[in-house]
């Protein structure tokens, strides 16, 4: 009897421990457990210590409430201009309603992945090849909006979708590379022509400025020469006028007229002498009486000066 009682006590103790473990449930942070009572949804357990009725309540589903990255398998998409692209992406989602995530879909992860693939094919099918590389943000936003509307019934919030890689066929890659090379060469030629154009403009502008500077210098030099010549003419005229005034004053003095006649006779004779030296022809004055009279007058003036 004692042995049987001890065994019964041990069994009761073990059952009590199991009952306690079944009754007390500790839910980790950012987790949610769905409890079914007799096969029917009863409640959702939040983080911390929770008590359930053993053998009546059952934790049917356990969900993680953290943000979960889901790798969407690569797939072939056809663009609007009939080009095949292999697109690889990643989807970020979060469980927001544990009850809906448990009963809304048999496998919400597979449903989200399939919906992301079909939506991606639909979005890319409306775009041309070049636009798929330029409008990644538009593609990501369109996929998130389409999936999030359906995923709300599954208790899931789609946060964002990112395209990891877009791989066109090798032929398209070669053509794109050739196009890029051609565009770069075109830009280089345009830049070189613009440089030559600017160089010619600079040279023309420099020559124009130099020509203007030379013309301004020549203008100023001409002005200076003209002013110098004018000054010289004025000075010469003033000197000639002064000389004439002095000659006139000398003529008005006694004997001045005779001196003038003598000087004129000397210059007249000297002029004919110079012409005789430089010319083979003999030059005879038109009126010989004028010369003889001029010489006679000059001799008379000289004689009178000697007697005086």
Tab-separated table of C-alpha atoms in Angstrom:
chain	number	residue	atom	x	y	z
A	1	UNK	CA	0.000	0.000	0.000
A	2	UNK	CA	2.811	2.370	0.808
A	3	UNK	CA	4.462	1.678	-2.530
A	4	UNK	CA	1.196	2.218	-4.381
A	5	UNK	CA	0.558	5.424	-2.484
A	6	UNK	CA	3.998	6.715	-3.299
A	7	UNK	CA	3.528	5.953	-6.979
A	8	UNK	CA	0.158	7.666	-6.982
A	9	UNK	CA	1.661	10.702	-5.273
A	10	UNK	CA	4.441	10.867	-7.823
A	11	UNK	CA	1.959	10.657	-10.646
A	12	UNK	CA	-0.119	13.417	-9.103
A	13	UNK	CA	2.994	15.549	-8.711
A	14	UNK	CA	3.985	15.034	-12.329
A	15	UNK	CA	0.457	15.825	-13.461
A	16	UNK	CA	0.493	18.971	-11.373
A	17	UNK	CA	3.750	20.066	-12.971
A	18	UNK	CA	2.364	19.356	-16.457
A	19	UNK	CA	-0.830	21.208	-15.547
A	20	UNK	CA	1.179	24.213	-14.407
A	21	UNK	CA	3.262	24.191	-17.579
A	22	UNK	CA	0.119	23.888	-19.694
A	23	UNK	CA	-1.616	26.656	-17.772
A	24	UNK	CA	1.180	29.227	-17.783
A	25	UNK	CA	2.441	30.477	-21.130
A	26	UNK	CA	5.149	33.122	-21.539
A	27	UNK	CA	4.945	34.906	-24.889
A	28	UNK	CA	8.170	36.654	-26.069
A	29	UNK	CA	8.254	40.291	-27.126
A	30	UNK	CA	7.080	40.984	-30.718
A	31	UNK	CA	5.229	37.663	-30.830
A	32	UNK	CA	1.515	36.817	-30.863
A	33	UNK	CA	0.001	33.402	-30.118
A	34	UNK	CA	-3.462	32.401	-31.263
A	35	UNK	CA	-5.429	30.277	-28.757
A	36	UNK	CA	-8.230	27.922	-29.788
A	37	UNK	CA	-10.736	26.653	-27.252
A	38	UNK	CA	-12.237	23.338	-28.241
A	39	UNK	CA	-11.168	23.895	-31.857
A	40	UNK	CA	-12.539	27.426	-32.117
A	41	UNK	CA	-10.652	30.722	-32.047
A	42	UNK	CA	-10.673	32.055	-28.512
A	43	UNK	CA	-8.041	34.778	-28.057
A	44	UNK	CA	-4.658	36.144	-29.037
A	45	UNK	CA	-1.931	36.078	-26.395
A	46	UNK	CA	0.334	39.121	-26.230
A	47	UNK	CA	3.898	39.343	-24.879
A	48	UNK	CA	4.326	38.352	-21.220
A	49	UNK	CA	2.732	35.837	-18.843
A	50	UNK	CA	-0.575	34.320	-20.002
A	51	UNK	CA	-2.804	31.654	-18.421
A	52	UNK	CA	-4.829	29.137	-20.431
A	53	UNK	CA	-6.951	26.163	-19.470
A	54	UNK	CA	-5.043	22.955	-20.101
A	55	UNK	CA	-6.627	20.371	-22.377
A	56	UNK	CA	-9.366	22.879	-23.244
A	57	UNK	CA	-7.337	25.720	-24.720
A	58	UNK	CA	-4.642	25.121	-27.296
A	59	UNK	CA	-2.014	27.428	-28.808
A	60	UNK	CA	-2.774	26.841	-32.474
A	61	UNK	CA	-0.585	29.470	-34.206
A	62	UNK	CA	2.488	31.454	-33.282
A	63	UNK	CA	3.310	34.592	-35.250
A	64	UNK	CA	6.293	36.905	-35.277
A	65	UNK	CA	5.305	40.585	-35.377
A	66	UNK	CA	8.709	41.815	-36.542
A	67	UNK	CA	9.376	43.078	-40.060
A	68	UNK	CA	10.152	40.062	-42.223
A	69	UNK	CA	12.143	40.138	-45.493
A	70	UNK	CA	10.851	37.787	-48.152
A	71	UNK	CA	13.033	36.955	-51.130
A	72	UNK	CA	10.846	36.859	-54.246
A	73	UNK	CA	12.236	34.284	-56.701
A	74	UNK	CA	13.587	35.613	-60.032
A	75	UNK	CA	11.134	35.524	-62.909
A	76	UNK	CA	10.959	36.386	-66.589
A	77	UNK	CA	8.954	39.513	-67.459
A	78	UNK	CA	8.112	40.814	-70.943
A	79	UNK	CA	8.144	44.557	-71.515
A	80	UNK	CA	5.781	46.531	-73.732
A	81	UNK	CA	8.347	46.427	-76.575
A	82	UNK	CA	8.570	42.604	-76.336
A	83	UNK	CA	11.876	42.354	-74.487
A	84	UNK	CA	12.409	39.623	-71.922
A	85	UNK	CA	13.839	40.638	-68.563
A	86	UNK	CA	14.792	38.553	-65.570
A	87	UNK	CA	13.756	40.467	-62.455
A	88	UNK	CA	14.787	39.630	-58.909
A	89	UNK	CA	13.285	41.412	-55.911
A	90	UNK	CA	12.800	41.351	-52.168
A	91	UNK	CA	9.609	42.096	-50.226
A	92	UNK	CA	9.306	43.390	-46.652
A	93	UNK	CA	6.107	42.682	-44.718
A	94	UNK	CA	4.824	42.535	-41.151
A	95	UNK	CA	2.016	40.611	-39.436
A	96	UNK	CA	-0.408	43.129	-37.954
A	97	UNK	CA	-3.391	40.863	-37.114
A	98	UNK	CA	-2.510	37.433	-35.759
A	99	UNK	CA	-6.074	36.105	-36.026
A	100	UNK	CA	-6.406	37.066	-39.717
A	101	UNK	CA	-2.912	35.738	-40.441
A	102	UNK	CA	-3.992	32.419	-38.928
A	103	UNK	CA	-7.359	31.995	-40.641
A	104	UNK	CA	-7.317	34.397	-43.574
A	105	UNK	CA	-4.978	32.273	-45.711
A	106	UNK	CA	-3.561	28.817	-45.491
A	107	UNK	CA	-0.099	30.175	-46.326
A	108	UNK	CA	0.081	33.950	-46.442
A	109	UNK	CA	3.824	33.939	-47.216
A	110	UNK	CA	3.342	31.935	-50.403
A	111	UNK	CA	0.314	34.076	-51.288
A	112	UNK	CA	2.306	37.285	-50.908
A	113	UNK	CA	5.197	35.909	-52.951
A	114	UNK	CA	2.930	34.790	-55.804
A	115	UNK	CA	1.021	38.059	-55.781
A	116	UNK	CA	4.292	40.017	-55.920
A	117	UNK	CA	5.410	38.035	-58.970
A	118	UNK	CA	2.158	38.454	-60.882
A	119	UNK	CA	1.952	42.164	-60.045
A	120	UNK	CA	5.565	42.669	-61.139
A	121	UNK	CA	4.872	41.034	-64.510
A	122	UNK	CA	1.798	43.210	-64.951
A	123	UNK	CA	3.616	46.464	-64.112
A	124	UNK	CA	6.645	45.752	-66.316
A	125	UNK	CA	4.384	44.629	-69.165
A	126	UNK	CA	3.065	48.209	-69.364
A	127	UNK	CA	6.531	49.757	-69.662
A	128	UNK	CA	9.221	49.910	-72.325
A	129	UNK	CA	12.705	48.530	-71.742
A	130	UNK	CA	14.414	51.843	-71.044
A	131	UNK	CA	11.697	52.886	-68.592
A	132	UNK	CA	12.208	49.775	-66.456
A	133	UNK	CA	15.711	50.974	-65.570
A	134	UNK	CA	14.678	54.587	-65.051
A	135	UNK	CA	11.477	54.056	-63.035
A	136	UNK	CA	12.362	51.509	-60.390
A	137	UNK	CA	10.719	53.600	-57.693
A	138	UNK	CA	7.476	53.630	-59.678
A	139	UNK	CA	7.602	49.835	-60.047
A	140	UNK	CA	8.263	49.342	-56.336
A	141	UNK	CA	5.401	51.633	-55.323
A	142	UNK	CA	2.937	50.009	-57.740
A	143	UNK	CA	3.740	46.523	-56.438
A	144	UNK	CA	3.415	47.562	-52.791
A	145	UNK	CA	0.046	49.239	-53.395
A	146	UNK	CA	-1.328	46.216	-55.287
A	147	UNK	CA	-0.154	43.633	-52.739
A	148	UNK	CA	-1.063	45.632	-49.655
A	149	UNK	CA	-4.709	45.878	-50.692
A	150	UNK	CA	-5.055	42.081	-50.879
A	151	UNK	CA	-2.753	41.322	-47.944
A	152	UNK	CA	-4.973	43.319	-45.570
A	153	UNK	CA	-7.400	40.370	-45.537
A	154	UNK	CA	-4.556	38.107	-44.416
A	155	UNK	CA	-3.581	40.279	-41.439
A	156	UNK	CA	-0.355	41.292	-43.165
A	157	UNK	CA	1.013	44.786	-43.925
A	158	UNK	CA	3.330	45.031	-46.958
A	159	UNK	CA	5.902	47.707	-46.128
A	160	UNK	CA	8.013	47.955	-49.278
A	161	UNK	CA	9.299	46.114	-52.317
A	162	UNK	CA	12.761	46.557	-53.781
A	163	UNK	CA	14.060	45.335	-57.133
A	164	UNK	CA	17.456	43.772	-56.554
A	165	UNK	CA	18.424	43.188	-60.146
A	166	UNK	CA	17.101	43.530	-63.693
A	167	UNK	CA	18.925	41.322	-66.184
A	168	UNK	CA	18.153	41.707	-69.900
A	169	UNK	CA	19.359	39.163	-72.517
A	170	UNK	CA	23.006	39.263	-73.607
A	171	UNK	CA	22.097	40.683	-77.024
A	172	UNK	CA	20.261	43.567	-75.368
A	173	UNK	CA	23.203	44.141	-73.038
A	174	UNK	CA	25.598	44.375	-75.994
A	175	UNK	CA	23.248	46.744	-77.816
A	176	UNK	CA	22.871	48.916	-74.707
A	177	UNK	CA	26.629	48.991	-74.238
A	178	UNK	CA	27.105	50.009	-77.874
A	179	UNK	CA	24.477	52.718	-77.445
A	180	UNK	CA	26.166	54.017	-74.300
A	181	UNK	CA	29.534	54.040	-76.095
A	182	UNK	CA	28.014	55.926	-79.025
A	183	UNK	CA	26.405	58.459	-76.706
A	184	UNK	CA	29.699	59.024	-74.894
A	185	UNK	CA	31.563	59.463	-78.187
A	186	UNK	CA	28.855	61.866	-79.336
A	187	UNK	CA	29.169	63.900	-76.147
A	188	UNK	CA	32.950	63.900	-76.548
A	189	UNK	CA	32.697	65.164	-80.127
A	190	UNK	CA	30.203	67.820	-79.121
A	191	UNK	CA	32.436	68.900	-76.261
A	192	UNK	CA	35.454	69.048	-78.596
A	193	UNK	CA	33.530	71.073	-81.196
A	194	UNK	CA	32.269	73.415	-78.511
A	195	UNK	CA	35.834	73.825	-77.338
A	196	UNK	CA	37.039	74.628	-80.854
A	197	UNK	CA	34.139	77.012	-81.319
A	198	UNK	CA	34.950	78.801	-78.103
A	199	UNK	CA	38.612	78.879	-79.094
A	200	UNK	CA	37.764	80.525	-82.425
A	201	UNK	CA	35.491	82.987	-80.645
A	202	UNK	CA	38.253	83.840	-78.194
A	203	UNK	CA	40.801	84.238	-80.998
A	204	UNK	CA	38.419	86.464	-82.998
A	205	UNK	CA	37.637	88.511	-79.902
A	206	UNK	CA	41.360	88.858	-79.166
A	207	UNK	CA	42.140	89.912	-82.734
A	208	UNK	CA	39.259	92.386	-82.652
A	209	UNK	CA	40.473	93.898	-79.395
A	210	UNK	CA	44.035	93.996	-80.734
A	211	UNK	CA	42.863	95.665	-83.961
A	212	UNK	CA	40.882	98.211	-81.967
A	213	UNK	CA	43.898	98.851	-79.779
A	214	UNK	CA	46.157	99.280	-82.839
A	215	UNK	CA	43.673	101.597	-84.523
A	216	UNK	CA	43.360	103.618	-81.333
A	217	UNK	CA	47.145	103.799	-81.153
A	218	UNK	CA	47.442	104.831	-84.796
A	219	UNK	CA	44.675	107.369	-84.297
A	220	UNK	CA	46.425	108.850	-81.296
A	221	UNK	CA	49.742	108.813	-83.172
A	222	UNK	CA	48.152	110.622	-86.127
A	223	UNK	CA	46.626	113.141	-83.760
A	224	UNK	CA	49.973	113.663	-82.094
A	225	UNK	CA	51.749	114.046	-85.473
A	226	UNK	CA	49.084	116.459	-86.701
A	227	UNK	CA	49.336	118.453	-83.488
A	228	UNK	CA	53.140	118.462	-83.817
A	229	UNK	CA	52.984	119.552	-87.449
A	230	UNK	CA	50.420	122.228	-86.608
A	231	UNK	CA	52.628	123.468	-83.805
A	232	UNK	CA	55.654	123.440	-86.127
A	233	UNK	CA	53.731	125.333	-88.839
A	234	UNK	CA	52.533	127.883	-86.300
A	235	UNK	CA	56.080	128.298	-84.960
A	236	UNK	CA	57.490	128.590	-88.503
A	237	UNK	CA	54.815	131.100	-89.449
A	238	UNK	CA	55.489	133.109	-86.319
A	239	UNK	CA	59.235	132.998	-87.088
A	240	UNK	CA	58.636	134.018	-90.717
A	241	UNK	CA	56.352	136.833	-89.591
A	242	UNK	CA	58.941	137.994	-87.083
A	243	UNK	CA	61.638	137.844	-89.792
A	244	UNK	CA	59.459	139.814	-92.162
A	245	UNK	CA	58.772	142.398	-89.492
A	246	UNK	CA	62.481	142.709	-88.851
A	247	UNK	CA	63.206	142.932	-92.632
A	248	UNK	CA	60.474	145.546	-93.014
A	249	UNK	CA	61.903	147.542	-90.122
A	250	UNK	CA	65.395	147.256	-91.641
A	251	UNK	CA	64.117	148.438	-95.035
A	252	UNK	CA	62.506	151.493	-93.467
A	253	UNK	CA	65.837	152.481	-91.996
A	254	UNK	CA	68.286	154.595	-94.117
A	255	UNK	CA	70.093	152.425	-96.693
A	256	UNK	CA	67.735	149.513	-96.108
A	257	UNK	CA	66.344	149.456	-99.626
A	258	UNK	CA	69.820	149.475	-101.122
A	259	UNK	CA	70.812	146.528	-98.924
A	260	UNK	CA	67.805	144.631	-100.121
A	261	UNK	CA	68.662	145.250	-103.746
A	262	UNK	CA	72.186	144.078	-103.133
A	263	UNK	CA	71.007	140.898	-101.430
A	264	UNK	CA	68.566	140.132	-104.207
A	265	UNK	CA	71.256	140.636	-106.829
A	266	UNK	CA	73.605	138.261	-105.009
A	267	UNK	CA	70.972	135.541	-104.740
A	268	UNK	CA	70.016	136.033	-108.387
A	269	UNK	CA	73.584	135.579	-109.554
A	270	UNK	CA	74.141	132.604	-107.209
A	271	UNK	CA	71.020	130.928	-108.506
A	272	UNK	CA	72.185	131.165	-112.115
A	273	UNK	CA	75.582	129.873	-111.036
A	274	UNK	CA	74.077	126.818	-109.411
A	275	UNK	CA	71.966	126.103	-112.475
A	276	UNK	CA	75.060	126.284	-114.668
A	277	UNK	CA	76.810	123.665	-112.485
A	278	UNK	CA	73.981	121.152	-112.450
A	279	UNK	CA	72.707	121.483	-116.030
A	280	UNK	CA	74.382	120.974	-119.361
A	281	UNK	CA	72.078	123.497	-120.992
A	282	UNK	CA	72.840	127.210	-121.001
A	283	UNK	CA	70.119	129.277	-119.348
A	284	UNK	CA	69.860	132.872	-120.563
A	285	UNK	CA	67.540	135.273	-118.778
A	286	UNK	CA	64.659	136.585	-120.813
A	287	UNK	CA	65.578	140.223	-120.158
A	288	UNK	CA	69.291	140.845	-119.969
A	289	UNK	CA	68.733	144.561	-119.205
A	290	UNK	CA	67.136	143.597	-115.897
A	291	UNK	CA	70.236	141.673	-114.848
A	292	UNK	CA	72.638	144.415	-115.936
A	293	UNK	CA	70.536	146.997	-114.230
A	294	UNK	CA	70.310	144.909	-111.062
A	295	UNK	CA	74.074	144.357	-111.044
A	296	UNK	CA	74.750	148.027	-111.714
A	297	UNK	CA	72.526	148.976	-108.811
A	298	UNK	CA	74.251	146.472	-106.569
A	299	UNK	CA	77.723	147.815	-107.537
A	300	UNK	CA	76.541	151.356	-106.927
A	301	UNK	CA	75.333	150.357	-103.457
A	302	UNK	CA	78.688	148.716	-102.699
A	303	UNK	CA	80.607	151.772	-103.851
A	304	UNK	CA	78.476	154.080	-101.825
A	305	UNK	CA	79.043	151.918	-98.781
A	306	UNK	CA	82.821	152.077	-99.322
A	307	UNK	CA	82.804	155.908	-99.629
A	308	UNK	CA	80.792	156.169	-96.497
